Amino acid sequence: MALKSLLVLGLLIGCIALPLAQAQLAGLGSLLGPLLGLLRIQGILYCTPNGGIGGNATATPVFPNALVQLQCGGNVVSTATTDSSGVFSMLLDPVNFLLSTLLSGCRIAVNTPLASCNASLPSVGGLVSNLQFIGNSVASLLNVLNFMPAGFVFNANLH
Ligand SMILES: *[C@@H]1O[C@H](CO)[C@@H](O)[C@H](O)[C@H]1NC(C)=O
Ligand SMILES: *[C@@H]1O[C@H](CO)[C@@H](O)[C@H](O)[C@H]1NC(C)=O
């Protein structure tokens, strides 16, 4: 009996310690409170030479149906497609990601050529952006760590 509860306690501590160690690596330890959590990467793509909103916010056309990839260390680890409003969203299990890696070793790449939303824009290359942490939010019991693209640039060699 005592042995059993020790084992259960050990398992519990193991479960708590692992995510905390990961969070502290990124200096986000205090934000990742609850055991359950999600990473969310969200952004809007615009149909402009650099994917940005530009000066005239409401008049800037969006980039729908664009294939968006999360690439880490050269590997595609998640994909999403922008909707008719140019919005994409990815949910990731934090257990599979070191937060520090997400910020320093991963990028968002848009593999659909800009020409598909505006024929005057390049038909080769694509947009890339690093990630930026924008804060956490709580949805039901889940602690959600929110990220967004830090700012896209055009990369002529992206394929
Ligand atoms: C923004 O776009 C709207 C609609 O095309 C236009 O009427 C307005 O003059 C533009 N504003 C600027 C600052 O370019
Ligand atoms: C298409 O892109 C060109 C070059 O950036 C721009 O001048 C033009 O206004 C764009 N057309 C639309 C419909 O957004």
Coordinates of C-alpha atoms and ligand atoms in Angstrom, one line a residue:
M1 CA 0.0 0.0 0.0
A2 CA 2.7 2.5 1.1
L3 CA 4.8 1.4 -1.7
K4 CA 2.0 1.9 -4.2
S5 CA 1.3 5.5 -3.1
L6 CA 5.0 6.3 -3.2
L7 CA 5.1 5.1 -6.8
V8 CA 2.1 7.2 -7.6
L9 CA 3.7 10.2 -5.9
G10 CA 6.9 9.6 -7.9
L11 CA 4.9 9.5 -11.1
L12 CA 3.1 12.7 -10.2
I13 CA 6.4 14.5 -9.4
G14 CA 7.8 13.3 -12.7
C15 CA 4.9 14.7 -14.6
I16 CA 5.2 18.0 -12.9
A17 CA 8.9 18.4 -13.1
L18 CA 9.3 17.8 -16.8
P19 CA 7.1 20.6 -18.2
L20 CA 8.5 23.0 -15.6
A21 CA 12.1 22.2 -16.6
Q22 CA 11.2 22.9 -20.2
A23 CA 9.4 26.2 -19.4
Q24 CA 12.2 27.4 -17.2
L25 CA 14.7 26.9 -20.1
A26 CA 12.9 29.6 -22.0
G27 CA 12.5 31.8 -18.9
L28 CA 8.7 31.3 -19.1
G29 CA 8.5 29.1 -16.0
S30 CA 6.1 31.4 -14.1
L31 CA 3.7 31.5 -17.1
L32 CA 3.3 27.8 -17.5
G33 CA 1.3 27.2 -14.3
P34 CA -1.2 24.4 -14.9
L35 CA -0.2 21.0 -15.9
L36 CA -2.2 21.1 -19.0
G37 CA -1.1 23.5 -21.7
L38 CA -1.1 24.2 -25.4
L39 CA 1.1 26.3 -27.7
R40 CA -0.9 28.3 -30.2
I41 CA 0.7 30.0 -33.2
Q42 CA -1.7 32.4 -34.9
G43 CA -1.3 35.1 -37.6
I44 CA -2.8 36.8 -40.6
L45 CA -1.2 36.8 -44.0
Y46 CA -1.7 39.7 -46.3
C47 CA -1.3 39.7 -50.0
T48 CA 1.6 42.2 -50.1
P49 CA 5.3 41.8 -51.2
N50 CA 6.3 41.1 -47.5
G51 CA 3.0 39.6 -46.2
G52 CA 2.5 42.6 -43.9
I53 CA -0.5 44.8 -43.5
G54 CA 1.2 47.9 -44.8
G55 CA -0.1 51.4 -44.2
N56 CA -3.8 51.1 -45.3
A57 CA -5.0 48.5 -42.8
T58 CA -8.6 48.0 -43.8
A59 CA -7.8 48.2 -47.6
T60 CA -5.0 45.6 -47.5
P61 CA -6.0 42.4 -49.2
V62 CA -5.5 39.2 -47.3
F63 CA -3.7 36.0 -48.5
P64 CA -6.3 33.1 -48.4
N65 CA -5.5 29.4 -49.0
A66 CA -1.8 29.8 -48.3
L67 CA 0.1 26.8 -47.0
V68 CA 1.9 27.8 -43.8
Q69 CA 4.5 25.6 -42.3
L70 CA 6.2 25.5 -38.9
Q71 CA 9.8 24.5 -39.7
C72 CA 12.2 23.6 -36.9
G73 CA 15.8 22.7 -37.6
G74 CA 14.9 22.4 -41.3
N75 CA 12.0 20.0 -40.6
V76 CA 8.3 20.7 -41.2
V77 CA 6.7 20.0 -37.8
S78 CA 3.2 21.5 -38.3
T79 CA 1.2 22.9 -41.2
A80 CA -1.9 25.1 -41.6
T81 CA -3.8 26.8 -44.4
T82 CA -5.0 30.4 -44.2
D83 CA -8.8 30.8 -44.3
S84 CA -10.7 33.4 -46.4
S85 CA -9.6 36.1 -43.9
G86 CA -6.0 35.2 -44.3
V87 CA -5.9 33.7 -40.8
F88 CA -3.9 30.6 -39.8
S89 CA -3.7 28.9 -36.5
M90 CA -1.7 25.9 -35.2
L91 CA -2.1 24.2 -31.9
L92 CA 0.9 22.3 -30.5
D93 CA 1.5 20.0 -27.6
P94 CA 4.1 21.7 -25.4
V95 CA 5.5 18.4 -24.3
N96 CA 6.9 18.0 -27.8
F97 CA 8.6 21.4 -28.0
L98 CA 11.2 23.2 -26.0
L99 CA 9.9 26.7 -25.9
S100 CA 13.4 28.1 -26.3
T101 CA 13.7 26.1 -29.5
L102 CA 10.4 27.5 -30.8
L103 CA 11.7 31.0 -30.4
S104 CA 15.3 30.5 -31.7
G105 CA 15.2 27.4 -33.9
C106 CA 11.9 27.5 -35.6
R107 CA 10.3 29.7 -38.3
I108 CA 7.0 30.1 -40.1
A109 CA 7.4 29.6 -43.9
V110 CA 4.7 30.3 -46.4
N111 CA 5.2 28.0 -49.3
T112 CA 2.4 29.1 -51.5
P113 CA 3.8 31.8 -53.9
L114 CA 2.5 35.3 -53.5
A115 CA 1.5 35.2 -57.2
S116 CA -1.4 33.0 -56.2
C117 CA -3.1 36.0 -54.5
N118 CA -1.8 38.7 -56.8
A119 CA -0.3 37.9 -60.2
S120 CA 2.0 41.0 -60.0
L121 CA 3.8 39.4 -57.0
P122 CA 6.6 36.9 -57.3
S123 CA 5.8 33.3 -58.4
V124 CA 8.9 31.8 -56.8
G125 CA 10.1 32.2 -53.3
G126 CA 8.0 32.9 -50.3
L127 CA 7.6 34.5 -46.9
V128 CA 9.4 33.5 -43.7
S129 CA 9.2 34.8 -40.2
N130 CA 10.6 34.0 -36.8
L131 CA 8.2 33.5 -33.9
Q132 CA 7.4 35.9 -31.1
F133 CA 5.8 35.1 -27.8
I134 CA 2.8 37.4 -27.1
G135 CA 1.5 36.1 -23.8
N136 CA -0.6 33.4 -22.2
S137 CA -4.3 33.0 -21.9
V138 CA -6.5 30.4 -20.1
A139 CA -9.1 28.5 -22.0
S140 CA -11.1 26.1 -19.7
L141 CA -8.4 24.3 -17.8
L142 CA -5.8 24.8 -20.5
N143 CA -3.0 27.3 -20.2
V144 CA -2.4 28.5 -23.7
L145 CA 1.0 30.1 -24.7
N146 CA 0.4 32.3 -27.7
F147 CA 2.9 33.0 -30.4
M148 CA 2.7 35.0 -33.6
P149 CA 5.0 35.6 -36.5
A150 CA 7.5 38.3 -35.5
G151 CA 7.4 39.8 -39.0
F152 CA 7.6 38.3 -42.5
V153 CA 10.3 38.9 -45.0
F154 CA 10.4 37.7 -48.6
N155 CA 12.9 34.9 -49.3
A156 CA 13.5 34.3 -53.0
N157 CA 15.1 30.9 -52.3
L158 CA 12.3 29.4 -50.3
H159 CA 10.7 26.4 -51.9
Ligands
LIG1 C1 -7.2 53.4 -47.9 O1 -8.0 52.6 -48.8 C2 -9.2 53.2 -49.0 C3 -10.0 52.2 -49.9 O2 -9.3 51.8 -51.0 C4 -9.1 54.6 -49.7 O3 -10.3 55.2 -49.9 C5 -8.2 55.5 -48.7 O4 -8.0 56.7 -49.3 C6 -6.9 54.8 -48.4 N1 -6.2 55.5 -47.4 C7 -4.9 55.8 -47.5 C8 -4.3 56.5 -46.4 O5 -4.2 55.4 -48.4
LIG2 C1 -0.9 43.5 -56.6 O1 0.5 43.8 -56.3 C2 1.0 45.0 -56.8 C3 2.5 45.1 -56.5 O2 2.7 45.0 -55.1 C4 0.2 46.2 -56.3 O3 0.7 47.4 -56.9 C5 -1.3 46.0 -56.6 O4 -2.0 47.0 -56.0 C6 -1.8 44.7 -56.1 N1 -3.1 44.4 -56.5 C7 -4.1 44.2 -55.6 C8 -5.5 43.9 -56.2 O5 -3.9 44.2 -54.4

